[in-house]
Tab-separated table of C-alpha atoms in Angstrom:
chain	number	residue	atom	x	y	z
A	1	UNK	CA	-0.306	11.685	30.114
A	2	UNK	CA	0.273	13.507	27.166
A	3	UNK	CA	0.226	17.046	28.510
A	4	UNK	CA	-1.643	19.251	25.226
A	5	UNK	CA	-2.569	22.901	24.435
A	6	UNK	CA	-5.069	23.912	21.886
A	7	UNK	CA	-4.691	27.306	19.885
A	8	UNK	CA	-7.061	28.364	17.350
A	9	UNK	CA	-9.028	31.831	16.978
A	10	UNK	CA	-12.283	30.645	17.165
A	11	UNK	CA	-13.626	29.950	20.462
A	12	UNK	CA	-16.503	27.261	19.262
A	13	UNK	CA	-13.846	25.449	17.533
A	14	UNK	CA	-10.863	25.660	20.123
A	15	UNK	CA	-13.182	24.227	22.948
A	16	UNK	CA	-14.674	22.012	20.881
A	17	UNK	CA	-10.705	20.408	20.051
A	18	UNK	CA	-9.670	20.913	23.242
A	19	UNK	CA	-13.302	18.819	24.937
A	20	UNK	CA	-12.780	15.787	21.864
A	21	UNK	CA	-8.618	15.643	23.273
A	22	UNK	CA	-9.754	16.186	27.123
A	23	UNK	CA	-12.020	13.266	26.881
A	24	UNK	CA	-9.247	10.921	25.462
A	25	UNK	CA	-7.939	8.666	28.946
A	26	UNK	CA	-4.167	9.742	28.174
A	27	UNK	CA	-4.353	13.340	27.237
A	28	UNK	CA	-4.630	16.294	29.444
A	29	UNK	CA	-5.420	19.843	27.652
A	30	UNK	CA	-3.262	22.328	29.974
A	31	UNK	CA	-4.096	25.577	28.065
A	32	UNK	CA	-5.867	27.397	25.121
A	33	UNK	CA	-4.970	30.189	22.643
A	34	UNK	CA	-6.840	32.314	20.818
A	35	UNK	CA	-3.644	33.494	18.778
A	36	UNK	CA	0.146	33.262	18.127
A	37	UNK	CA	1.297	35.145	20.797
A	38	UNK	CA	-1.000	34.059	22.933
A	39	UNK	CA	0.053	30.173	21.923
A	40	UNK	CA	3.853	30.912	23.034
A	41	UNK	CA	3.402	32.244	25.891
A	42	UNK	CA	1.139	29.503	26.854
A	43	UNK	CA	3.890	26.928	25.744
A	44	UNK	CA	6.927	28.828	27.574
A	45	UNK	CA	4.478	28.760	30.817
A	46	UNK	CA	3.501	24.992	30.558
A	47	UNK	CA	5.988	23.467	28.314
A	48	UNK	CA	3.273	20.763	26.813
A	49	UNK	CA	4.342	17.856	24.759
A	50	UNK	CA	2.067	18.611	22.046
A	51	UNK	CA	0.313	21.815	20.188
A	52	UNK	CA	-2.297	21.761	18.354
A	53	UNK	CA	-2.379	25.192	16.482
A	54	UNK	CA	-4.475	26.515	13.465
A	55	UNK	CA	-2.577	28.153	10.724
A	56	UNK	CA	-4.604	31.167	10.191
A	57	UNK	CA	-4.420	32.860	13.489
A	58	UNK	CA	-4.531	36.889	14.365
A	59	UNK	CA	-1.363	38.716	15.809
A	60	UNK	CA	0.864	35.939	15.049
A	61	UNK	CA	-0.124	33.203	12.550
A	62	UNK	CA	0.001	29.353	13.551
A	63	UNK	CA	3.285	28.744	10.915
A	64	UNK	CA	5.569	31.673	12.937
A	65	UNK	CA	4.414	30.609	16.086
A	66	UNK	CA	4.929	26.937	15.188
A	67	UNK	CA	8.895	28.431	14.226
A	68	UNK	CA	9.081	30.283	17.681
A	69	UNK	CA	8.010	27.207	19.503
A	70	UNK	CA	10.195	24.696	18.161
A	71	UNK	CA	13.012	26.956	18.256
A	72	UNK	CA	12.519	27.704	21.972
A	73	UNK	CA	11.120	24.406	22.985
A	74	UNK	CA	12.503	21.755	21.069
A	75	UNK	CA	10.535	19.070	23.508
A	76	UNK	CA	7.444	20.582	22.423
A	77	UNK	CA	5.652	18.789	19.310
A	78	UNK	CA	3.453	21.182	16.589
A	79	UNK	CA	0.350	19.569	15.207
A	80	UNK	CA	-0.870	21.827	12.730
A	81	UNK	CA	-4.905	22.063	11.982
A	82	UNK	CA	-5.993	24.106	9.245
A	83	UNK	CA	-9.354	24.459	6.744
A	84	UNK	CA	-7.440	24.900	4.047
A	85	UNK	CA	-5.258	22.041	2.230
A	86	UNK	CA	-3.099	24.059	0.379
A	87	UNK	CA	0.723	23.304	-0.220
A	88	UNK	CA	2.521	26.693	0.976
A	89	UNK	CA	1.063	25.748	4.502
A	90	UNK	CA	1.952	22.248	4.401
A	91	UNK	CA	5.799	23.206	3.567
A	92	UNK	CA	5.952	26.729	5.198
A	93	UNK	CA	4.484	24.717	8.473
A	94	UNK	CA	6.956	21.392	8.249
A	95	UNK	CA	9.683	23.920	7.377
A	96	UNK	CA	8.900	25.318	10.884
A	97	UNK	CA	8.937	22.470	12.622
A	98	UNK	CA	5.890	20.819	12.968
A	99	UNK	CA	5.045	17.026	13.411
A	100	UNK	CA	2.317	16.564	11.041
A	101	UNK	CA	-0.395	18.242	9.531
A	102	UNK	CA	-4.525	17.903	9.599
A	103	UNK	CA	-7.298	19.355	8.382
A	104	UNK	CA	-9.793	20.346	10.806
A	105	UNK	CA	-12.635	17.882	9.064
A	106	UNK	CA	-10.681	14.916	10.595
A	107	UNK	CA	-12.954	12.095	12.642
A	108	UNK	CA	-12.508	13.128	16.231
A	109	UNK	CA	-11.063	9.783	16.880
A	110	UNK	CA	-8.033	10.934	14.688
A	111	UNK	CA	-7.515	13.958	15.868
A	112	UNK	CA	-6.742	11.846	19.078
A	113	UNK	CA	-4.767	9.561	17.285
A	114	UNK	CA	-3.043	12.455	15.271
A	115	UNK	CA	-1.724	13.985	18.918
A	116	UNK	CA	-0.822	10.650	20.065
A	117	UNK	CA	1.305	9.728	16.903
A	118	UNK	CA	3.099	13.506	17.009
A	119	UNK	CA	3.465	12.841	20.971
A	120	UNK	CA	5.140	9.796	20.209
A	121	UNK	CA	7.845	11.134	17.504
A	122	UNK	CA	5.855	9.472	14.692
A	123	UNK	CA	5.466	11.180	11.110
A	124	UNK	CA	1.615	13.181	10.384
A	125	UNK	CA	0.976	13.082	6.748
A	126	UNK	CA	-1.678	12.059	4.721
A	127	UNK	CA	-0.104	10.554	1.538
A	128	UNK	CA	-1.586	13.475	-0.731
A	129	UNK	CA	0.302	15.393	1.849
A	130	UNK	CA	3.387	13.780	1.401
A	131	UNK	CA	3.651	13.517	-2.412
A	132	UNK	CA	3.060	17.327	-2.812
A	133	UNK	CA	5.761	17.859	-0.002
A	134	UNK	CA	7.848	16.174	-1.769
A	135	UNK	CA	7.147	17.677	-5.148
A	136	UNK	CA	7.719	20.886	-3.528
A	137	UNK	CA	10.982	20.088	-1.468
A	138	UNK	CA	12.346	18.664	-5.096
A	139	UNK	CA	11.131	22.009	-7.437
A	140	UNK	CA	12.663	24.466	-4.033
A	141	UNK	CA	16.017	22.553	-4.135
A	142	UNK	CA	17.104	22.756	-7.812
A	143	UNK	CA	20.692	21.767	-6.624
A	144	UNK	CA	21.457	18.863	-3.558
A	145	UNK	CA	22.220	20.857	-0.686
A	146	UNK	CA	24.632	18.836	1.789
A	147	UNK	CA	23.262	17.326	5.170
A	148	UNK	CA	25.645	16.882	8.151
A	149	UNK	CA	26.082	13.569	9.505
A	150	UNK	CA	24.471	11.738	6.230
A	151	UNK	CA	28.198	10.045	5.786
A	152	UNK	CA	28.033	8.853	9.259
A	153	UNK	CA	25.284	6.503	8.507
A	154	UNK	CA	25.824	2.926	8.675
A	155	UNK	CA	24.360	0.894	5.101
A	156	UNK	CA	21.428	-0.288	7.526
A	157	UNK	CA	20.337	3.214	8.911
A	158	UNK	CA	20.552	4.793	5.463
A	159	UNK	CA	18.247	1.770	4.544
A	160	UNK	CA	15.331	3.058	7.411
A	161	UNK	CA	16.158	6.748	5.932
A	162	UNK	CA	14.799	6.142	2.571
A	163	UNK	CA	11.701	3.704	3.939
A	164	UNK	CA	11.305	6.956	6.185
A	165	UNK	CA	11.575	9.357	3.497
A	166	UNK	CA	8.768	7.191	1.575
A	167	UNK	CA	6.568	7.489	4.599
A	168	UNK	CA	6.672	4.375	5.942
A	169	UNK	CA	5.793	3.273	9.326
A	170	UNK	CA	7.546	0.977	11.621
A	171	UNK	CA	6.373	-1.624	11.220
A	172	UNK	CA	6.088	-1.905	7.563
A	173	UNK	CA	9.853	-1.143	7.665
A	174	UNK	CA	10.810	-4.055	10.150
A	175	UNK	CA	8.615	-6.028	7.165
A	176	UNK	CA	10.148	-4.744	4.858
A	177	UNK	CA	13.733	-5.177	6.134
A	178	UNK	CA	13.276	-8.972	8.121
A	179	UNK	CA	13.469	-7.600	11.576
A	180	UNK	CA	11.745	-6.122	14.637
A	181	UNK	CA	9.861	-3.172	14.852
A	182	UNK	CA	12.635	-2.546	18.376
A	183	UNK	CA	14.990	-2.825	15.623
A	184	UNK	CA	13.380	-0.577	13.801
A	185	UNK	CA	12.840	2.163	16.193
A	186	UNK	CA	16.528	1.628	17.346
A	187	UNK	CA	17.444	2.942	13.867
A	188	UNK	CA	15.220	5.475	13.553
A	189	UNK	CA	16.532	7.208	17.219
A	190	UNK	CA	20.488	6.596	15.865
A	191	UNK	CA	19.561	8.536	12.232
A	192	UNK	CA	17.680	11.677	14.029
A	193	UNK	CA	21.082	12.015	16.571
A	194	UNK	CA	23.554	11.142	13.971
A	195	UNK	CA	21.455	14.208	11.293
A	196	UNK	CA	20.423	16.432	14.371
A	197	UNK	CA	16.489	15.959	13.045
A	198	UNK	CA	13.539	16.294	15.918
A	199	UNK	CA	11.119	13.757	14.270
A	200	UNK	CA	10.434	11.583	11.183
A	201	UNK	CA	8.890	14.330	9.109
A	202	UNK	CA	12.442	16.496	9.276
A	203	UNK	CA	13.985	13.246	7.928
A	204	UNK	CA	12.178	13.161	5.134
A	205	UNK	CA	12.518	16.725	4.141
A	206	UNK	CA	16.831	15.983	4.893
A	207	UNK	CA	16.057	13.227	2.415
A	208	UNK	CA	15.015	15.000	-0.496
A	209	UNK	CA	17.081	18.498	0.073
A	210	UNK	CA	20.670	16.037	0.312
A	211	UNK	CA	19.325	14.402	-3.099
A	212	UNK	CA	19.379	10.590	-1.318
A	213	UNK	CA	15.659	10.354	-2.644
C-alpha cells in the first residue's frame, strides 16, 4: 500500500483528493492538512510515502513545507498540486524537493497514476513542464556549477543520465539503448547513489546545472 496524505486549504477540494486516492485498491490516505504546518507535522507523525500538497497554502506555503519535508524525511515523496501553471512554482517546488508536479484539473485517474509514479521513484512532468524547467535551470546557471560524483560515472550510466535529463522513461531508454528495462532501472539506482539525487527529477536538474545537457 502506498501509505498517502493530502494537504490543501480547501476542505471541498482536500476530501475530494483524498476520496478519488482512497478509492484507488493500493493507496491508503493516512492524514489531511489544511496548511504547511499542519502538513509536517502530519508527515513527522505518519511518515507517508507520498504528499500530495497544494502550493498556495496559509501559515506555511506548499513549496517551504515541501523543503521541510524532504529535508526531514527524505523517504517521503512531494507531489505538488497547484491551479496555477506558472514557472517560479514549478522550479521553486522541484528545487525543494518534490517528485513531480500537477495541476489540480488532472483526470482523477491521473492523479492516481501521478502518486503511484512519485511512489515509485519515477519523474512527474508534463513536457511543457519540463522544457520551461529546463529553460529556467539553463538562464539561473549562467556558469556550470560542478556535481559530485558526475566523474564516477561509468560511459553507460552517463548514457541513462542524459535519456533521464530528456525525460525519458524506462522503457523508452532500454529501447533506446538495446537492453532491458531491469537494465535500465539498474542504472538509474547506481547514478542517484553515485550523485546523492532522491529521484529522477533531481537528475535532471544535476544535468543541466553541471552543463552535461
Amino acid at each position: 500500500m502506498i501509505r498517502t496524505v493530502v494537504a490543501d486549504d480547501q476542505p471541498v477540494v482536500r476530501h475530494g483528493f483524498a476520496a478519488i486516492l482512497d478509492s484507488a485498491p493500493d493507496i491508503e490516505i493516512v492524514g489531511s492538512a489544511g496548511d504547511g504546518r499542519e502538513l509536517v507535522t502530519l508527515v513527522r507523525e505518519t511518515a507517508p510515502d507520498v504528499a500530495v500538497v497544494d502550493v498556495r497554502m496559509p501559515v506555511l506555503d506548499g513549496i517551504a513545507a515541501t523543503a521541510r519535508i524532504t529535508a526531514e524525511h527524505p523517504s517521503t515523496r512531494v507531489l505538488v498540486l497547484t491551479t496555477f501553471d506558472l514557472d517560479e512554482y514549478v522550479y521553486d517546488a522541484l528545487q525543494a524537493g518534490a517528485s513531480g508536479f500537477l495541476l489540480k484539473d488532472v483526470p482523477a485517474d491521473r492523479l492516481v497514476e501521478g502518486v503511484r509514479a512519485v511512489a515509485d521513484g519515477s519523474m512527474l512532468l508534463g513536457p511543457n513542464v519540463t522544457r520551461r524547467l529546463v529553460s529556467d535551470v539553463a538562464a539561473r546557471t549562467p556558469a556550470p556549477e560542478p556535481v559530485p560524483g558526475l566523474d564516477t560515472l561509468t560511459p553507460r550510466e552517463h548514457e541513462v543520465l542524459l535519456a533521464v535529463a530528456r525525460g525519458l522513461s524506462n522503457a523508452e531508454i532500454a529501447a533506446e539503448l538495446w537492453v532491458t528495462e531491469q537494465t535500465v532501472k539498474t542504472h538509474v539506482a547506481a547514478v542517484l547513489r553515485k550523485l546523492a539525487r532522491r529521484d529522477r527529477v533531481q537528475l535532471v536538474i544535476a544535468a543541466y546545472e553541471s552543463g552535461l545537457v
